[in-house]
PDB file of C-alpha atoms and ligand atoms in Angstrom:
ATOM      1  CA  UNK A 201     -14.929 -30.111  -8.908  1.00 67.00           C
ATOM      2  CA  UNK A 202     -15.249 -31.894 -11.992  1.00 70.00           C
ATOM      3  CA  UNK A 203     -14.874 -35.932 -11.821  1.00 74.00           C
ATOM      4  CA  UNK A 204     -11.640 -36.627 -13.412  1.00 71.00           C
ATOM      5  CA  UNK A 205     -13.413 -39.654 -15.747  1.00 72.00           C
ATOM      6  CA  UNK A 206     -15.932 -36.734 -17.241  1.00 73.00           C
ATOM      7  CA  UNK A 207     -12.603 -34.760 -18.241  1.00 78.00           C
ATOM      8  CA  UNK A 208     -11.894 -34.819 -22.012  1.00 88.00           C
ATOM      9  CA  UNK A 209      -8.543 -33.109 -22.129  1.00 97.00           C
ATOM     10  CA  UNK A 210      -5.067 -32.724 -20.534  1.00 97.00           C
ATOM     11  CA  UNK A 211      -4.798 -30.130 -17.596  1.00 97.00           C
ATOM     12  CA  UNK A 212      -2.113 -27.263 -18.431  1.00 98.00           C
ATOM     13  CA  UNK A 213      -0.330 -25.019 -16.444  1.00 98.00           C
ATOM     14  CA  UNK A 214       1.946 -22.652 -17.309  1.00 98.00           C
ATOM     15  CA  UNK A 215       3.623 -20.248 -15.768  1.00 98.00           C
ATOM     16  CA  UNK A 216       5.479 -16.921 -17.279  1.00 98.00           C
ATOM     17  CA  UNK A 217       8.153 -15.271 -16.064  1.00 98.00           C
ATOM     18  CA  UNK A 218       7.844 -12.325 -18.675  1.00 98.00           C
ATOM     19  CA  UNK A 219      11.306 -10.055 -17.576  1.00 98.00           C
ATOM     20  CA  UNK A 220      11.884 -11.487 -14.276  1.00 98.00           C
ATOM     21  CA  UNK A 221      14.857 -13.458 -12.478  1.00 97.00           C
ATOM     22  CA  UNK A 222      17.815 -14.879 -13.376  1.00 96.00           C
ATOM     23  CA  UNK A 223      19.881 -17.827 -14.605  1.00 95.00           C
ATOM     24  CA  UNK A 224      21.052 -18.191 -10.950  1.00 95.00           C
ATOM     25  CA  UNK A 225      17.194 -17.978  -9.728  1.00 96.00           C
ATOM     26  CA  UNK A 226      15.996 -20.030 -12.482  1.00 96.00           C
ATOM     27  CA  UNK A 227      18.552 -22.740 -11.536  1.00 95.00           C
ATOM     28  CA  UNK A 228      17.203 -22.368  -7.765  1.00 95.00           C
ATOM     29  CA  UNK A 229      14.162 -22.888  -9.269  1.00 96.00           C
ATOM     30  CA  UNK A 230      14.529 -26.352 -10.812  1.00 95.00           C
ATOM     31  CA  UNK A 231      15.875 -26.936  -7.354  1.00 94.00           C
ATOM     32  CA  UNK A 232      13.070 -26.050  -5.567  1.00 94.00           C
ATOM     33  CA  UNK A 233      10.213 -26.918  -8.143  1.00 93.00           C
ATOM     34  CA  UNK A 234       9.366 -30.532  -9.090  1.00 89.00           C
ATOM     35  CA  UNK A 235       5.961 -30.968 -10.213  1.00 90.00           C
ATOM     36  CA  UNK A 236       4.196 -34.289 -10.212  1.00 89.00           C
ATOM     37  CA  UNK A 237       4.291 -36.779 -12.443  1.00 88.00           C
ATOM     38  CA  UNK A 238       0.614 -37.811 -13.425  1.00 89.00           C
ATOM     39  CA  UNK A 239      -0.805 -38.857 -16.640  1.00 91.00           C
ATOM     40  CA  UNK A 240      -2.822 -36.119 -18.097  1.00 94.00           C
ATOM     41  CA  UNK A 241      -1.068 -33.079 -15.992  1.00 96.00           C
ATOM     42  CA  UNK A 242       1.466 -30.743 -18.373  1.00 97.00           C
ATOM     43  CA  UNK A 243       3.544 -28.210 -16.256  1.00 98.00           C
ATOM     44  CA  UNK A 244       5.938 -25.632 -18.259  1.00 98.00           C
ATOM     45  CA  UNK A 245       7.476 -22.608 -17.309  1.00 98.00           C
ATOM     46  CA  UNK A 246       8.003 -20.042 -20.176  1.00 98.00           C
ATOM     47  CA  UNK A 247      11.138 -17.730 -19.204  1.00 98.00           C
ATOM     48  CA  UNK A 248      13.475 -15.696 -20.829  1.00 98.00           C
ATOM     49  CA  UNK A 249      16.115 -16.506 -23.513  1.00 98.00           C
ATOM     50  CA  UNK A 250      18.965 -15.984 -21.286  1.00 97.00           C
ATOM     51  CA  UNK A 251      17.971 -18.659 -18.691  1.00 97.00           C
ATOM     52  CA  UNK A 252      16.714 -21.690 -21.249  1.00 97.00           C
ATOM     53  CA  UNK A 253      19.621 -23.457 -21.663  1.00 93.00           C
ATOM     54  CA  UNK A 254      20.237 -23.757 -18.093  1.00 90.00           C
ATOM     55  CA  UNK A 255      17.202 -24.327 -16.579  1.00 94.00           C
ATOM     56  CA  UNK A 256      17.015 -27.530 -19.291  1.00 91.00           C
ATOM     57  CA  UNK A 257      20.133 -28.519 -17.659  1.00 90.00           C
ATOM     58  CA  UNK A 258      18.750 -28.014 -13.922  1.00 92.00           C
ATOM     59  CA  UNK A 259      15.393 -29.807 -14.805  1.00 94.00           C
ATOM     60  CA  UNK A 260      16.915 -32.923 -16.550  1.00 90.00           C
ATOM     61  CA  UNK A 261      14.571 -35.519 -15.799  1.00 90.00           C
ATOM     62  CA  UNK A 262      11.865 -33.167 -14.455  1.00 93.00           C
ATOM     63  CA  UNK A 263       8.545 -33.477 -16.041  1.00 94.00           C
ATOM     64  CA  UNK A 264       8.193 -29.636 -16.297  1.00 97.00           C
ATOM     65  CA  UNK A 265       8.811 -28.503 -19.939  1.00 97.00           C
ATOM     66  CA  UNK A 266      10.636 -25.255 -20.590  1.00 98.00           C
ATOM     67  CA  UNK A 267       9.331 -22.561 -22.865  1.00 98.00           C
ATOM     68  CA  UNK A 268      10.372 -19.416 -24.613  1.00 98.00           C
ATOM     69  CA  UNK A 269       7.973 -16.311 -24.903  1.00 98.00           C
ATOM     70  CA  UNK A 270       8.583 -15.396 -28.199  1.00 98.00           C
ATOM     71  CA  UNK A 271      10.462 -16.396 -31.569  1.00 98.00           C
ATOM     72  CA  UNK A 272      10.558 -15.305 -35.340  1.00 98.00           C
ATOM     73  CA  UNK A 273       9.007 -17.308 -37.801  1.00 98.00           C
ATOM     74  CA  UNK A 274      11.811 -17.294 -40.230  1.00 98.00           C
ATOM     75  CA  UNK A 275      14.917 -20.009 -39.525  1.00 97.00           C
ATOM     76  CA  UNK A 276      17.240 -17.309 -39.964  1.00 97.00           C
ATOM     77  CA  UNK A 277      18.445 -13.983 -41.865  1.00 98.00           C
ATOM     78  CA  UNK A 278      18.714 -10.134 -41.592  1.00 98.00           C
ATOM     79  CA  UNK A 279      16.130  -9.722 -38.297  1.00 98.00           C
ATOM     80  CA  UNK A 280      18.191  -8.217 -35.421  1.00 98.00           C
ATOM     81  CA  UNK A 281      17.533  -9.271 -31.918  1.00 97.00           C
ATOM     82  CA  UNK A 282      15.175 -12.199 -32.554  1.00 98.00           C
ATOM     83  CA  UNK A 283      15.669 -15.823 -32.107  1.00 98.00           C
ATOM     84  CA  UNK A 284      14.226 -19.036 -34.437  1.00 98.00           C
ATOM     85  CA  UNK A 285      12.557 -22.115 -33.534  1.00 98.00           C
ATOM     86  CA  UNK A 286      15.306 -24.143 -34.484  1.00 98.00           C
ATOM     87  CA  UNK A 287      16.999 -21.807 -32.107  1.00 98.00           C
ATOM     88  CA  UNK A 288      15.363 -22.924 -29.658  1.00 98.00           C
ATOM     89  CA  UNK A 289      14.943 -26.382 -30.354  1.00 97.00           C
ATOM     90  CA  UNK A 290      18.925 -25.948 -30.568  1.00 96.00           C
ATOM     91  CA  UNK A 291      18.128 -25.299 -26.544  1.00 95.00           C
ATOM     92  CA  UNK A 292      15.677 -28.265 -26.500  1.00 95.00           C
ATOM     93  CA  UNK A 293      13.130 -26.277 -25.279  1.00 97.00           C
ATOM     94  CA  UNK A 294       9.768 -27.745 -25.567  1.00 97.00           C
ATOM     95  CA  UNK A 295       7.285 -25.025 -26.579  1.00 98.00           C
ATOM     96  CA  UNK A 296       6.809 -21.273 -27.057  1.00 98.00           C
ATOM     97  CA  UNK A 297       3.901 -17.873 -26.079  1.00 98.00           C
ATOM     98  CA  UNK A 298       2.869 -16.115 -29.198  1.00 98.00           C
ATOM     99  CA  UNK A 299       1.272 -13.007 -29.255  1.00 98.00           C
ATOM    100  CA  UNK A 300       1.050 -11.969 -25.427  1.00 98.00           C
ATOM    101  CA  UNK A 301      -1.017  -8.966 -25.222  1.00 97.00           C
ATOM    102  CA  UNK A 302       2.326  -7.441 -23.645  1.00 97.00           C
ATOM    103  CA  UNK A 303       3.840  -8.446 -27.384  1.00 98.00           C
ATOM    104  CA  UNK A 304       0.849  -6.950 -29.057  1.00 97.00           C
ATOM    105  CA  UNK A 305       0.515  -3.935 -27.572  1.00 96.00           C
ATOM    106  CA  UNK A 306       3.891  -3.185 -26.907  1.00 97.00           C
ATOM    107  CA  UNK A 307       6.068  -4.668 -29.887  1.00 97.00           C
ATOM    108  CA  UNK A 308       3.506  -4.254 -32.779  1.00 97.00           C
ATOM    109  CA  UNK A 309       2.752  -8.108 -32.739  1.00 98.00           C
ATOM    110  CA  UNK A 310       0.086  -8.742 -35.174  1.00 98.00           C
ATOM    111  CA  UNK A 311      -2.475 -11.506 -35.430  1.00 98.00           C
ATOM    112  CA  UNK A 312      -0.419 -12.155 -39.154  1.00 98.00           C
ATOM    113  CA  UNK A 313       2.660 -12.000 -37.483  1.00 98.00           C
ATOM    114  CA  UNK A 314       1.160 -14.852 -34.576  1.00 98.00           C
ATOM    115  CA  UNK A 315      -0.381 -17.218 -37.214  1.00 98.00           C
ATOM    116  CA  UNK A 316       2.966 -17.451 -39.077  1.00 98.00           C
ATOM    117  CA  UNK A 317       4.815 -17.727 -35.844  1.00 98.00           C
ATOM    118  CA  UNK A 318       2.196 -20.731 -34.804  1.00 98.00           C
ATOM    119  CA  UNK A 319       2.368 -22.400 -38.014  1.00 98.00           C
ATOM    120  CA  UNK A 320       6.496 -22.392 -37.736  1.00 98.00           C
ATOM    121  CA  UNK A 321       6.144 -23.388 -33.868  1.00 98.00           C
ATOM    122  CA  UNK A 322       4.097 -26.639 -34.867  1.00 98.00           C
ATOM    123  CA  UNK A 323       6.284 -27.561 -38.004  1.00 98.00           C
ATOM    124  CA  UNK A 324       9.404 -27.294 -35.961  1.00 98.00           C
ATOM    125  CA  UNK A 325       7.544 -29.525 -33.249  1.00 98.00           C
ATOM    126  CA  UNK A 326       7.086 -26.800 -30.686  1.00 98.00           C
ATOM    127  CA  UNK A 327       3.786 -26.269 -28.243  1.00 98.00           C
ATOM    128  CA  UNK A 328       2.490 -23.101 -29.163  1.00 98.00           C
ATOM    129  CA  UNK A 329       0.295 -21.367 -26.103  1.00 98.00           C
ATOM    130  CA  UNK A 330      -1.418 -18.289 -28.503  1.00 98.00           C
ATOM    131  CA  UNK A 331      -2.575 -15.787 -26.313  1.00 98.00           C
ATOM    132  CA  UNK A 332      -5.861 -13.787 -27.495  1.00 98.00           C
ATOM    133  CA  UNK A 333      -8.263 -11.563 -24.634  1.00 98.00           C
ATOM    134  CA  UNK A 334      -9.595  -7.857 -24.882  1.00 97.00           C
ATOM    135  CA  UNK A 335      -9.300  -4.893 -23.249  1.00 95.00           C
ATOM    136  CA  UNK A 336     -11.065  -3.363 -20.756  1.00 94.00           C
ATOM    137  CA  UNK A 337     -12.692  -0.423 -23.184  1.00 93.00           C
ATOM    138  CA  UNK A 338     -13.603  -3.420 -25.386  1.00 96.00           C
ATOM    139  CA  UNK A 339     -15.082  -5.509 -22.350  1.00 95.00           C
ATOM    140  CA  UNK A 340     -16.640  -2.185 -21.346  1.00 92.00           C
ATOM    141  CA  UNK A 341     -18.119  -1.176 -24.818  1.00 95.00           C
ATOM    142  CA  UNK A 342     -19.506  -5.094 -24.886  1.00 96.00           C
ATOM    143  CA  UNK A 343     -17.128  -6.142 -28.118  1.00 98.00           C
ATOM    144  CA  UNK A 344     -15.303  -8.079 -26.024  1.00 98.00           C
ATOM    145  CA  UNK A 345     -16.664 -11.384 -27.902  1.00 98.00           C
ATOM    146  CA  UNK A 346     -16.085  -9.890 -31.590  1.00 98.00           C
ATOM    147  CA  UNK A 347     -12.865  -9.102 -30.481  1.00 98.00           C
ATOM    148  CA  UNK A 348     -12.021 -12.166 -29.272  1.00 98.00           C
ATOM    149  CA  UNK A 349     -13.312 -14.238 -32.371  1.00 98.00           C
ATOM    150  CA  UNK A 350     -11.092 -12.260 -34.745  1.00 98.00           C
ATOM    151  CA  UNK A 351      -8.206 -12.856 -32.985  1.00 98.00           C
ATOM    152  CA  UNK A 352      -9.468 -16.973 -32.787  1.00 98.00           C
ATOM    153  CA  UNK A 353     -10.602 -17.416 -36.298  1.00 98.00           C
ATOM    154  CA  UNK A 354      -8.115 -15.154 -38.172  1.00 98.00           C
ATOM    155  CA  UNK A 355      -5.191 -17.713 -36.371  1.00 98.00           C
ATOM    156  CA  UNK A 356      -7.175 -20.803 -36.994  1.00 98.00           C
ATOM    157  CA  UNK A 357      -8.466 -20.284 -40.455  1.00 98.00           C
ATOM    158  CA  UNK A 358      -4.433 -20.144 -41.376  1.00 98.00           C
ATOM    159  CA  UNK A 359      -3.536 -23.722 -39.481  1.00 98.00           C
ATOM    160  CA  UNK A 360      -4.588 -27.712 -41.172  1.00 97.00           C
ATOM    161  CA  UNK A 361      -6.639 -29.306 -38.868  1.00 97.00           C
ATOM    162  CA  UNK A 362      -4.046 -31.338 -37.983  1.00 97.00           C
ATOM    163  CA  UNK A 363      -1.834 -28.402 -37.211  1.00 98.00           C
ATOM    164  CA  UNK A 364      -5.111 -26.320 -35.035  1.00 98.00           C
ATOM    165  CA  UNK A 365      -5.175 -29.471 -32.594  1.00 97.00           C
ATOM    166  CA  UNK A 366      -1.866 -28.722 -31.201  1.00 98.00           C
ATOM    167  CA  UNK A 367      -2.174 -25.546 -30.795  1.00 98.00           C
ATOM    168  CA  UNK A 368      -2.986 -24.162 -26.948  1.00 98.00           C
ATOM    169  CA  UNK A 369      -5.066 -21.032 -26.739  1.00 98.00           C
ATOM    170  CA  UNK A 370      -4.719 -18.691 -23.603  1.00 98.00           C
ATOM    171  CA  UNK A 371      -7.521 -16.539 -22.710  1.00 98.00           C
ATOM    172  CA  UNK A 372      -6.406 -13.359 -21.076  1.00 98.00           C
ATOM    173  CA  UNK A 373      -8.483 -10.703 -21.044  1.00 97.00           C
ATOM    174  CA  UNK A 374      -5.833  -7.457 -20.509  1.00 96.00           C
ATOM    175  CA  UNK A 375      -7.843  -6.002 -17.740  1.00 94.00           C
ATOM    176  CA  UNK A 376      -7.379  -8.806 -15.553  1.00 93.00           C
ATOM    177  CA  UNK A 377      -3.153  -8.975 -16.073  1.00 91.00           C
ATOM    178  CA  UNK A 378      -1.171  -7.473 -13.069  1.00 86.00           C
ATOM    179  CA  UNK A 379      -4.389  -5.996 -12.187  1.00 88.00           C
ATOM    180  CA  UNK A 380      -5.304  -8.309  -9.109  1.00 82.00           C
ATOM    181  CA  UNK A 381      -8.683  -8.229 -10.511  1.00 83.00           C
ATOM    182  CA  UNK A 382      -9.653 -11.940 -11.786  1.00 85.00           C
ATOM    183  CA  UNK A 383     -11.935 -12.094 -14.158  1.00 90.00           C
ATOM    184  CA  UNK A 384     -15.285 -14.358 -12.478  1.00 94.00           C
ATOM    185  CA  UNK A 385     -14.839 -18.201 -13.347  1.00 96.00           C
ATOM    186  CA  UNK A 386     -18.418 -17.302 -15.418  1.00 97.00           C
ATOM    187  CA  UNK A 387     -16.894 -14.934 -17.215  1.00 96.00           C
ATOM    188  CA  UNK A 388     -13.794 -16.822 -17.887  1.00 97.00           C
ATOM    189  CA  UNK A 389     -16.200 -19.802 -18.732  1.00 98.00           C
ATOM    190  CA  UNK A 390     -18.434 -17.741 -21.332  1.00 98.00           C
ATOM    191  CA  UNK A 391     -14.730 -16.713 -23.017  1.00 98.00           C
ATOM    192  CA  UNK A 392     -13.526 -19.850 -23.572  1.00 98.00           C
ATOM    193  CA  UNK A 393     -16.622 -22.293 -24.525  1.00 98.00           C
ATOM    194  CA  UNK A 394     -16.965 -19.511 -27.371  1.00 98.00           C
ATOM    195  CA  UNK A 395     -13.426 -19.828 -28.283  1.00 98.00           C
ATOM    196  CA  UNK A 396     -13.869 -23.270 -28.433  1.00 98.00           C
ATOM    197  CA  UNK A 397     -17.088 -22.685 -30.550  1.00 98.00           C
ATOM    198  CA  UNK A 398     -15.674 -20.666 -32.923  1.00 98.00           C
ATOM    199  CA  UNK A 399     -12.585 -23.096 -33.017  1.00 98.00           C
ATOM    200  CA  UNK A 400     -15.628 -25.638 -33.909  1.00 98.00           C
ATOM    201  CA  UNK A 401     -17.105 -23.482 -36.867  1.00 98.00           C
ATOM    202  CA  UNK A 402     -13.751 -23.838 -38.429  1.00 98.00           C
ATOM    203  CA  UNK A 403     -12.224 -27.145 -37.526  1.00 98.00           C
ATOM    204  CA  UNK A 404     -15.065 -29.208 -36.316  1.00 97.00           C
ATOM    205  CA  UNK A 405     -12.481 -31.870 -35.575  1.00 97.00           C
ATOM    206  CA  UNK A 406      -9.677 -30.023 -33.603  1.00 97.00           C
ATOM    207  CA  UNK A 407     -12.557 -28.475 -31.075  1.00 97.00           C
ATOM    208  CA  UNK A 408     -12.588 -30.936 -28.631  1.00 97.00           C
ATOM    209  CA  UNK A 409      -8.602 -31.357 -28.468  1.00 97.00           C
ATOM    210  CA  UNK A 410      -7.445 -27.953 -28.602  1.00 98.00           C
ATOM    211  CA  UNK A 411      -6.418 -26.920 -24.587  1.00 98.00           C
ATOM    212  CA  UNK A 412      -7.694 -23.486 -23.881  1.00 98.00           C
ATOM    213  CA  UNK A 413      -6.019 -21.751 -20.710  1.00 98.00           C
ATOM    214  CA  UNK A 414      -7.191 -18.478 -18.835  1.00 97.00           C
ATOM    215  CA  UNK A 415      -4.742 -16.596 -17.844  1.00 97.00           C
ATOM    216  CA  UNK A 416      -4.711 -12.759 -15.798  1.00 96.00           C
ATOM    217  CA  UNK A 417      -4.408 -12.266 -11.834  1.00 95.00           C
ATOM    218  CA  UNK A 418      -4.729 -16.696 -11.379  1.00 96.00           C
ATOM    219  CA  UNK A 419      -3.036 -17.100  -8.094  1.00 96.00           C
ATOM    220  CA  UNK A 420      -3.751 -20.043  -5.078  1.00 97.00           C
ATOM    221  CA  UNK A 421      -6.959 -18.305  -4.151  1.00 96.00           C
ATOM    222  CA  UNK A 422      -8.809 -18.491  -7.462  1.00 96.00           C
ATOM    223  CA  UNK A 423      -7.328 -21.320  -9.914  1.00 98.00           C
ATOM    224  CA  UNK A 424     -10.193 -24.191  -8.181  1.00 98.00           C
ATOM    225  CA  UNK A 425     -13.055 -21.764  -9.196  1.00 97.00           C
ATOM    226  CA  UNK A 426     -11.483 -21.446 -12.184  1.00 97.00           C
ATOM    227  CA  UNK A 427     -10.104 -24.770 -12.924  1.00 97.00           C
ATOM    228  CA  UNK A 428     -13.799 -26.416 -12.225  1.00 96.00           C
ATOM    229  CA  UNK A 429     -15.325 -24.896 -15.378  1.00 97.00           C
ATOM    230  CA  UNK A 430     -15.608 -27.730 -18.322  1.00 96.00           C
ATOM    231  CA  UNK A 431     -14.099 -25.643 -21.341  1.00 97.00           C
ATOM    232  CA  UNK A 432     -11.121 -24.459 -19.291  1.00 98.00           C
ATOM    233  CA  UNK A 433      -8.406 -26.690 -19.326  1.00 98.00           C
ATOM    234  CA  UNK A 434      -5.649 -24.912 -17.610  1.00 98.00           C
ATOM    235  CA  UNK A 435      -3.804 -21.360 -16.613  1.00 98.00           C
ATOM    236  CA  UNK A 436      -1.401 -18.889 -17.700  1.00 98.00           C
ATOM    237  CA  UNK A 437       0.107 -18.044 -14.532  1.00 98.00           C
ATOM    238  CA  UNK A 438       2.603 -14.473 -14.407  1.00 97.00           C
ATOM    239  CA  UNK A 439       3.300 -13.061 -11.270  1.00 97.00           C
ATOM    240  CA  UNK A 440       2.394 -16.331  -9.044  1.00 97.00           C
ATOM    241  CA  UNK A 441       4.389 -18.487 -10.867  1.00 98.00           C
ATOM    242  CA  UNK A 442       7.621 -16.616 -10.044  1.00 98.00           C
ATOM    243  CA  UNK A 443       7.663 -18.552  -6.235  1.00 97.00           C
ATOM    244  CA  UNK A 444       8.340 -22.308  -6.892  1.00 96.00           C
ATOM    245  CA  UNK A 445       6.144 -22.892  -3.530  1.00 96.00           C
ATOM    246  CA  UNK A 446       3.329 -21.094  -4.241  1.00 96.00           C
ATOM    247  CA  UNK A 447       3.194 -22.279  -8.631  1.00 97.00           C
ATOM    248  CA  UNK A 448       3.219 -26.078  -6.858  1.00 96.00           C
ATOM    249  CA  UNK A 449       0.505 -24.940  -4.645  1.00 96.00           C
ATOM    250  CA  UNK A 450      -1.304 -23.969  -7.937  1.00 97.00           C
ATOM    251  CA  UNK A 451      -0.735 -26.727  -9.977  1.00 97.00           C
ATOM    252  CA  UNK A 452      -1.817 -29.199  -7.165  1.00 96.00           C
ATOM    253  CA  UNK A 453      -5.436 -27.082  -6.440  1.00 96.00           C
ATOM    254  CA  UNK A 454      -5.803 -27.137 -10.398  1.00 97.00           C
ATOM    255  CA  UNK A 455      -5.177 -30.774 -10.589  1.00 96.00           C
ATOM    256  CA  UNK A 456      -7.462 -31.545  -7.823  1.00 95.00           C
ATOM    257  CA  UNK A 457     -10.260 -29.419  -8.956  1.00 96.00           C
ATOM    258  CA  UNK A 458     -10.230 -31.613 -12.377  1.00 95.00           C
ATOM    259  CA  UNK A 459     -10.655 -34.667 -10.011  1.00 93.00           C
ATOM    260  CA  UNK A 460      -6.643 -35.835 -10.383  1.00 91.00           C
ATOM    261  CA  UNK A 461      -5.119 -36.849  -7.530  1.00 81.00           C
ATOM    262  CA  UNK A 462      -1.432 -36.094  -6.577  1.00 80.00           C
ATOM    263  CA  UNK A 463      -0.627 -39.400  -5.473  1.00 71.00           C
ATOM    264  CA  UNK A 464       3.239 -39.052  -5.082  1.00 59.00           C
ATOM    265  CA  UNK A 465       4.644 -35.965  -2.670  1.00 53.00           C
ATOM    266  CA  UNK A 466       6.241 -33.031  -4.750  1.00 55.00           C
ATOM    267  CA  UNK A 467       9.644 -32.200  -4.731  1.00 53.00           C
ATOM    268  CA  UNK A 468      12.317 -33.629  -5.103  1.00 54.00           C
TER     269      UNK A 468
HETATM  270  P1  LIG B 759      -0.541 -12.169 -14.018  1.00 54.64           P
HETATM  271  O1  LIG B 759      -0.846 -13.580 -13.564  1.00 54.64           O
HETATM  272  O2  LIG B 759       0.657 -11.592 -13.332  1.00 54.64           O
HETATM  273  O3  LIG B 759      -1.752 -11.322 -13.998  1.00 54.64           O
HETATM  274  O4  LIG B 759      -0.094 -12.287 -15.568  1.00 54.64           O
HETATM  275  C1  LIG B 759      -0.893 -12.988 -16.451  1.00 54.64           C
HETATM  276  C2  LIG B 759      -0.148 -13.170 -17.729  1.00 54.64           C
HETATM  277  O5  LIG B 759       0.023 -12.226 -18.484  1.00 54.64           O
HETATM  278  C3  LIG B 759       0.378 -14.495 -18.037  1.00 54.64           C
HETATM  279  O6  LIG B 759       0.825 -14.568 -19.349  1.00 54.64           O
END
């Protein structure tokens, strides 16, 4: 456990939804879901397009901030199917994932493509969460760190300073999404203080504010380990974030195991 006056940053936890549920679940959801409200603790769900505008409704005066999972980084023209950020600011959504490794490998996403988008998110005043993590052939083959960096430095040598420190990085190594298989809080550690390094090589003065997240297989069982290591500052949560009850149970161990204290009960 780390003692909550030697943490430096804000705790984050996110959970995705990716393709799951509905506008009627996600309005059951804000229901059933009401995180705490302490200083320093961000909550957001990311979900899809269909159910933003509603679950802003449900969650009016809920601390939990509603995100998207992807945009365009144009405002608008000839690009069928996809959806701006003043779109979604439209939907007062508060923030948006770029460049899920689901998005990568399966849409073509590029790391071009995921600067633009996070250089658009910030200007139109949304939190991007930029995912970056390797796979397991590159884990395997022991380029999991070169990978890694060029993902990191070719997205932060696009952004200002001023436009890096709002930016929150996700660490999620592919092997460890809908695997079950978690990757070690060590491992996790190593990932992100060298994010955070190379973050430093390039904007010495965003390092220590930029929120890095790990995300892949974090469920009730795992987030303390993880949550007590210094350069991790919060989780990407999929398939355990889908059950209201058991993403609370998350975001209370994660709080706890950065020394905050959930004074008030949760809920409603
Ligand atoms: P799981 O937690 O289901 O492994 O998914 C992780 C993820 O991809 C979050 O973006």
């Amino acid at each position: 456990m780390i003692r909550e006056e030697d943490r430096m940053r804000d705790i984050f936890i996110a959970g995705n939804w990716k393709m799951n549920l509905s506008c009627e679940a996600a309005m059951q959801y804000a229901r059933d879901f009401w995180p705490p409200e302490e200083k320093g603790l961000i909550t957001a769900v990311a979900v899809p397009f269909t159910m933003l505008e509603s679950l802003e409704e449900g969650l009016e005066g809920s601390s939990l901030l509603v995100f998207a999972q992807n945009m365009h980084y144009e405002d608008s023209g000839a690009f069928t199917g996809e959806i701006s950020a003043s779109m979604l600011k439209e939907l007062g959504t508060d923030g948006v994932i770029l460049g899920h490794s689901e998005r990568r490998q399966y849409f073509g996403e590029t790391d071009e493509a995921v600067l633009l988008k996070a250089k658009k998110a910030v200007s139109s005043g949304l939190i991007p969460i930029v995912c970056v993590g390797e796979t397991l052939e590159e884990r395997d083959a022991g380029r999991h760190f070169e990978r890694v960096e060029s993902q990191v430095r070719s997205l932060f040598t696009g952004l200002d300073p001023e436009e890096a420190e709002k930016v929150t990085v996700a660490y999620e190594p592919i092997w460890a999404i809908g695997t079950g298989r978690t990757a070690s809080s060590d491992q996790a550690q190593e990932m992100c203080a060298f994010i955070r390094k190379t973050v430093r090589d390039i904007h010495p003065g965003a390092a220590d504010k930029v929120l890095i997240q790990y995300g892949g297989s974090v469920k009730a069982s795992n987030i303390a380990d993880i949550m007590s290591q210094p350069d991790i500052d919060g989780a990407l949560v999929g398939g355990a974030s889908l059950d209201p009850e058991g993403f609370a149970d998350i975001v209370r161990r994660a709080a706890e195991a950065k020394g905050l204290r959930i004074k008030g009960r949760q809920g409603r």
